[in-house]
Short mmCIF file of N, CA and C in Angstrom, two decimals:
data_model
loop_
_atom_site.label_atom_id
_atom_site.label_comp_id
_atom_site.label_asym_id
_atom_site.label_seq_id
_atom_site.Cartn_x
_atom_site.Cartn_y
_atom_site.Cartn_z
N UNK A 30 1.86 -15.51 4.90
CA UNK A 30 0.74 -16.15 4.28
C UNK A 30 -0.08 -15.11 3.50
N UNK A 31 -0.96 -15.63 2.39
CA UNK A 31 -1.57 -14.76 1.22
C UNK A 31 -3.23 -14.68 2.16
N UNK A 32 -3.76 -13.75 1.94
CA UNK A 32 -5.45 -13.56 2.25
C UNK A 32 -5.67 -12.49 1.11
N UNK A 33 -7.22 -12.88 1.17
CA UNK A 33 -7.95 -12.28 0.12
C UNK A 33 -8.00 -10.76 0.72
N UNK A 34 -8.36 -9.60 0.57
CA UNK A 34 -9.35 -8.94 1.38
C UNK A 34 -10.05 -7.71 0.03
N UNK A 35 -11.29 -7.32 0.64
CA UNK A 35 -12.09 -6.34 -0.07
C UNK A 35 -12.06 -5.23 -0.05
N UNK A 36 -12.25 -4.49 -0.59
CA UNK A 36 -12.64 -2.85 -0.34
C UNK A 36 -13.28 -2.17 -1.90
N UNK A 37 -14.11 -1.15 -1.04
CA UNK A 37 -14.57 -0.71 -1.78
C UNK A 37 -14.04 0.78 -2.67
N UNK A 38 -13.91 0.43 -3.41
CA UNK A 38 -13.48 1.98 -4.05
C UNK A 38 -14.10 2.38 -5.49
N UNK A 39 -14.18 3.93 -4.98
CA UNK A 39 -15.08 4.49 -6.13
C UNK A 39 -16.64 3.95 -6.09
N UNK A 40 -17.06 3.41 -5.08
CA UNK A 40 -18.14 2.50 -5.18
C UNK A 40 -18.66 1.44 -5.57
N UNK A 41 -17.41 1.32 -5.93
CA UNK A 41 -17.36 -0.66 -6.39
C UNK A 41 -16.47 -1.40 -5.58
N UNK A 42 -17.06 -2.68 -5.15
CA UNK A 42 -16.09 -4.06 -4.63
C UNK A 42 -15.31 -4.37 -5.14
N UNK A 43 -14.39 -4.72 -4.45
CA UNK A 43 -13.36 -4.98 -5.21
C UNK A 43 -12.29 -6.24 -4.58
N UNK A 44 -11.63 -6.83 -4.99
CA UNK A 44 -10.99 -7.86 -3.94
C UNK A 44 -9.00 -8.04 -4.63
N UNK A 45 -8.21 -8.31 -3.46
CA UNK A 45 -7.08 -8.65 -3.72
C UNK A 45 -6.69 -9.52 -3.05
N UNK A 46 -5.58 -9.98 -3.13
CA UNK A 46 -4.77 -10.56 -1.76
C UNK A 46 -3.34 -10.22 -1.86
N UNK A 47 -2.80 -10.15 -0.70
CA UNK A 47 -1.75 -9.65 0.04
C UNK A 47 -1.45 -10.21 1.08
N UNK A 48 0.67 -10.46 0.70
CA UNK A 48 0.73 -11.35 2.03
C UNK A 48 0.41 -10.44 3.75
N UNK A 49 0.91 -11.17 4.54
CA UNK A 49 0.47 -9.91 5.85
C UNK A 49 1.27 -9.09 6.22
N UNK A 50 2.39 -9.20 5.70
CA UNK A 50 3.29 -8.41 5.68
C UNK A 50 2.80 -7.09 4.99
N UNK A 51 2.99 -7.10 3.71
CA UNK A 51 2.45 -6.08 2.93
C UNK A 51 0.65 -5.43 3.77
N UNK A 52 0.09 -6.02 4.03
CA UNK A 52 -1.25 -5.46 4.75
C UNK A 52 -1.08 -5.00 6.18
N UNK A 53 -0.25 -5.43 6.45
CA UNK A 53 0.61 -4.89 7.80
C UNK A 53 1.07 -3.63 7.99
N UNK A 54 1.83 -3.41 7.09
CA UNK A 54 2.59 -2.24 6.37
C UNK A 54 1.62 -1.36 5.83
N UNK A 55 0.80 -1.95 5.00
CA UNK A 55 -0.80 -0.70 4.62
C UNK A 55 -1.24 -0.08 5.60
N UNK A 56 -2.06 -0.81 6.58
CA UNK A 56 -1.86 -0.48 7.75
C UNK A 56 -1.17 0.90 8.30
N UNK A 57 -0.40 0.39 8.54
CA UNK A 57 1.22 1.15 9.29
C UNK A 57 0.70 2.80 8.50
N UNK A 58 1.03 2.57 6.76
CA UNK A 58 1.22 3.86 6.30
C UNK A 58 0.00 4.75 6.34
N UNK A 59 -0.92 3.89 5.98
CA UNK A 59 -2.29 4.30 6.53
C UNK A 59 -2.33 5.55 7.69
N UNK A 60 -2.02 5.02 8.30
CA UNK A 60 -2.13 5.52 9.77
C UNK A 60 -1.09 6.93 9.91
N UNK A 61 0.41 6.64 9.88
CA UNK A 61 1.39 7.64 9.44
C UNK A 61 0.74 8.98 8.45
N UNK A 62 0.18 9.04 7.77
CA UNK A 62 -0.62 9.75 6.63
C UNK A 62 -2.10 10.10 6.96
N UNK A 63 -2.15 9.98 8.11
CA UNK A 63 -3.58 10.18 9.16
C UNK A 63 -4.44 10.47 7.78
N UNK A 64 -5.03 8.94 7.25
CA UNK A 64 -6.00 8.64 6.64
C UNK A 64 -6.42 7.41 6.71
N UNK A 65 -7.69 7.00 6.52
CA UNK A 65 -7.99 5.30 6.10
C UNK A 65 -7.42 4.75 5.24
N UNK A 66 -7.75 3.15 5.79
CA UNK A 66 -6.80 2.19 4.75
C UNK A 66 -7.42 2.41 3.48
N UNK A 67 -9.18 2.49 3.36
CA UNK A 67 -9.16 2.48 2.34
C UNK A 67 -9.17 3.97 1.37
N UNK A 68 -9.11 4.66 2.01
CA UNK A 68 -8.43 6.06 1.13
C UNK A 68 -7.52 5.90 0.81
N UNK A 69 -6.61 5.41 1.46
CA UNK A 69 -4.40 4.80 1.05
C UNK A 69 -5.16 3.77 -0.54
N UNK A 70 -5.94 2.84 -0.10
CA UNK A 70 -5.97 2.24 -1.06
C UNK A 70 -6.74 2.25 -2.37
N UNK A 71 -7.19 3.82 -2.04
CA UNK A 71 -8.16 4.20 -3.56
C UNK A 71 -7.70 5.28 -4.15
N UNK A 72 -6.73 5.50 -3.25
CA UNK A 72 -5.02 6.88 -3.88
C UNK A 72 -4.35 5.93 -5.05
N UNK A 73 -3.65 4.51 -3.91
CA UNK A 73 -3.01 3.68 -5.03
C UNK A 73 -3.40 3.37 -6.32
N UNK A 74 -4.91 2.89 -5.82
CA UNK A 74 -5.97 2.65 -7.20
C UNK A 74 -5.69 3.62 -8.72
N UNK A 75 -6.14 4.55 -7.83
CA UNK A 75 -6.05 5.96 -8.66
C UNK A 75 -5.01 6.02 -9.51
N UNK A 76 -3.51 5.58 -9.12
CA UNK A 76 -1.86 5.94 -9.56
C UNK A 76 -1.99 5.21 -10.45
N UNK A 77 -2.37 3.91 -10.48
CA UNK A 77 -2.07 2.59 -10.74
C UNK A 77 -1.82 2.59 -12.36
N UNK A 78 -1.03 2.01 -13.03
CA UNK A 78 -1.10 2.11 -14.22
C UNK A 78 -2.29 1.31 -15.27
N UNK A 79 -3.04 1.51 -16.30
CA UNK A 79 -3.97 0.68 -17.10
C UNK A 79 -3.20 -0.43 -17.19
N UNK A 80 -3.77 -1.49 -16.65
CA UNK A 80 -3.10 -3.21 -16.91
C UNK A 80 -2.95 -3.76 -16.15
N UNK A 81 -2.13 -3.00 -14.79
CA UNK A 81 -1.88 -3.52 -13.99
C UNK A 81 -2.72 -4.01 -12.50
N UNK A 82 -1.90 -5.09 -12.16
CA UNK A 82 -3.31 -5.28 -10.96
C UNK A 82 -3.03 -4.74 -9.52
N UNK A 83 -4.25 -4.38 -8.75
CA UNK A 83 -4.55 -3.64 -7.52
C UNK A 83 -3.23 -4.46 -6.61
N UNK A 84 -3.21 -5.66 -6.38
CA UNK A 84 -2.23 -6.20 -5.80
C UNK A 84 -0.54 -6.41 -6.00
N UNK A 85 -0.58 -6.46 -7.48
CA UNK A 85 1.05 -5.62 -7.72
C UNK A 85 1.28 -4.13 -7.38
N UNK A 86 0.17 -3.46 -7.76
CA UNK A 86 0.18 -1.80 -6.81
C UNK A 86 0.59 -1.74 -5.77
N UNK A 87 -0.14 -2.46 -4.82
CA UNK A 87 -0.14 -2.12 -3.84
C UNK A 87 1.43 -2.48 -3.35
N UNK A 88 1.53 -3.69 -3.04
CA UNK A 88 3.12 -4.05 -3.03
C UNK A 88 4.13 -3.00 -4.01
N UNK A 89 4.12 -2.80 -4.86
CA UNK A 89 4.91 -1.63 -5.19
C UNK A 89 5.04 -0.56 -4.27
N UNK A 90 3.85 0.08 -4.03
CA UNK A 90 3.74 1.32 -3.10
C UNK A 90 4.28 0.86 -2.05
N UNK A 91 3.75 -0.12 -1.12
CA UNK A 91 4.79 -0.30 0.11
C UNK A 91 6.37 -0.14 0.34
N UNK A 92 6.93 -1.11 -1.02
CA UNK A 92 8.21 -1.20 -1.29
C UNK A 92 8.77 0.31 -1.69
N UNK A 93 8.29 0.89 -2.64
CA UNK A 93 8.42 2.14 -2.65
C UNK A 93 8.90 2.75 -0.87
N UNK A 94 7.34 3.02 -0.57
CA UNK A 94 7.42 3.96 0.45
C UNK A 94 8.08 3.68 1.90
N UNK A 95 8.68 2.31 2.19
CA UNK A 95 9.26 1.64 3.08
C UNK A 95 10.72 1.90 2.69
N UNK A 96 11.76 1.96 1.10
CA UNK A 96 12.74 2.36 0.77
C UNK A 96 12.98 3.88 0.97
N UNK A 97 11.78 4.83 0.82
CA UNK A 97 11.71 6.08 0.58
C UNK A 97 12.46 6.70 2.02
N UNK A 98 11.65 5.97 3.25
CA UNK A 98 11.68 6.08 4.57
C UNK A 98 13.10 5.69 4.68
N UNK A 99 13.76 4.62 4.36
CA UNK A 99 14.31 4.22 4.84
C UNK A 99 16.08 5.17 4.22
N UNK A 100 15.50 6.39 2.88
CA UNK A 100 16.57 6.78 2.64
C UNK A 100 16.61 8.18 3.34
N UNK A 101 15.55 8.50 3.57
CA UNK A 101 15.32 9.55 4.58
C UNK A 101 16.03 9.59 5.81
N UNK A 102 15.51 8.36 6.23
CA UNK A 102 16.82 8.21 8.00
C UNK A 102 18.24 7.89 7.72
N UNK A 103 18.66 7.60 6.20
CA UNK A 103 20.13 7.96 6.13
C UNK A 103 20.61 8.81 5.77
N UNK A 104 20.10 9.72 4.90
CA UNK A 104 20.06 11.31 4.83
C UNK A 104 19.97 12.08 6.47
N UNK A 105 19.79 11.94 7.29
CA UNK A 105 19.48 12.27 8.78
C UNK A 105 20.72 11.79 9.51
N UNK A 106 21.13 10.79 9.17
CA UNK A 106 22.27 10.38 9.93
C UNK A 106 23.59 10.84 9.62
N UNK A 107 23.66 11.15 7.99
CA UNK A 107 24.90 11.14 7.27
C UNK A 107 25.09 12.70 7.70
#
């Protein structure tokens, strides 16, 4: 399911939504990267290309960094 949620970055409000999966996973990396969600999410901000929106970012970055991980532990195995 989709939810809205807020944060502030740079000192402005700001709002997206994300299914819970993906905020789940923010979460998760959040934490892995011993920082706040919303520092993870004012890094992304930061990357983000002119045009694009905070909520296609963000889902990118997950997908990104969930593939990244996931080529890492086959590099480890192989």
């Amino acid at each position: 399911m989709i939810h809205k949620h807020s944060a502030t970055l740079h000192g402005h409000r700001t709002s997206f939504s994300l299914e819970d999966e993906f905020w789940s996973e923010l979460k998760t990396i959040a934490k892995a990267r011993s920082m706040s969600l919303a520092g993870l999410i004012t890094d992304i901000d930061d990357q983000r290309t002119s045009g694009s929106n905070l909520s296609s970012a963000l889902r990118v970055y997950v997908l990104r960094y969930v593939k990244q991980q996931d080529n890492f532990k086959n590099e480890i195995v192989s």
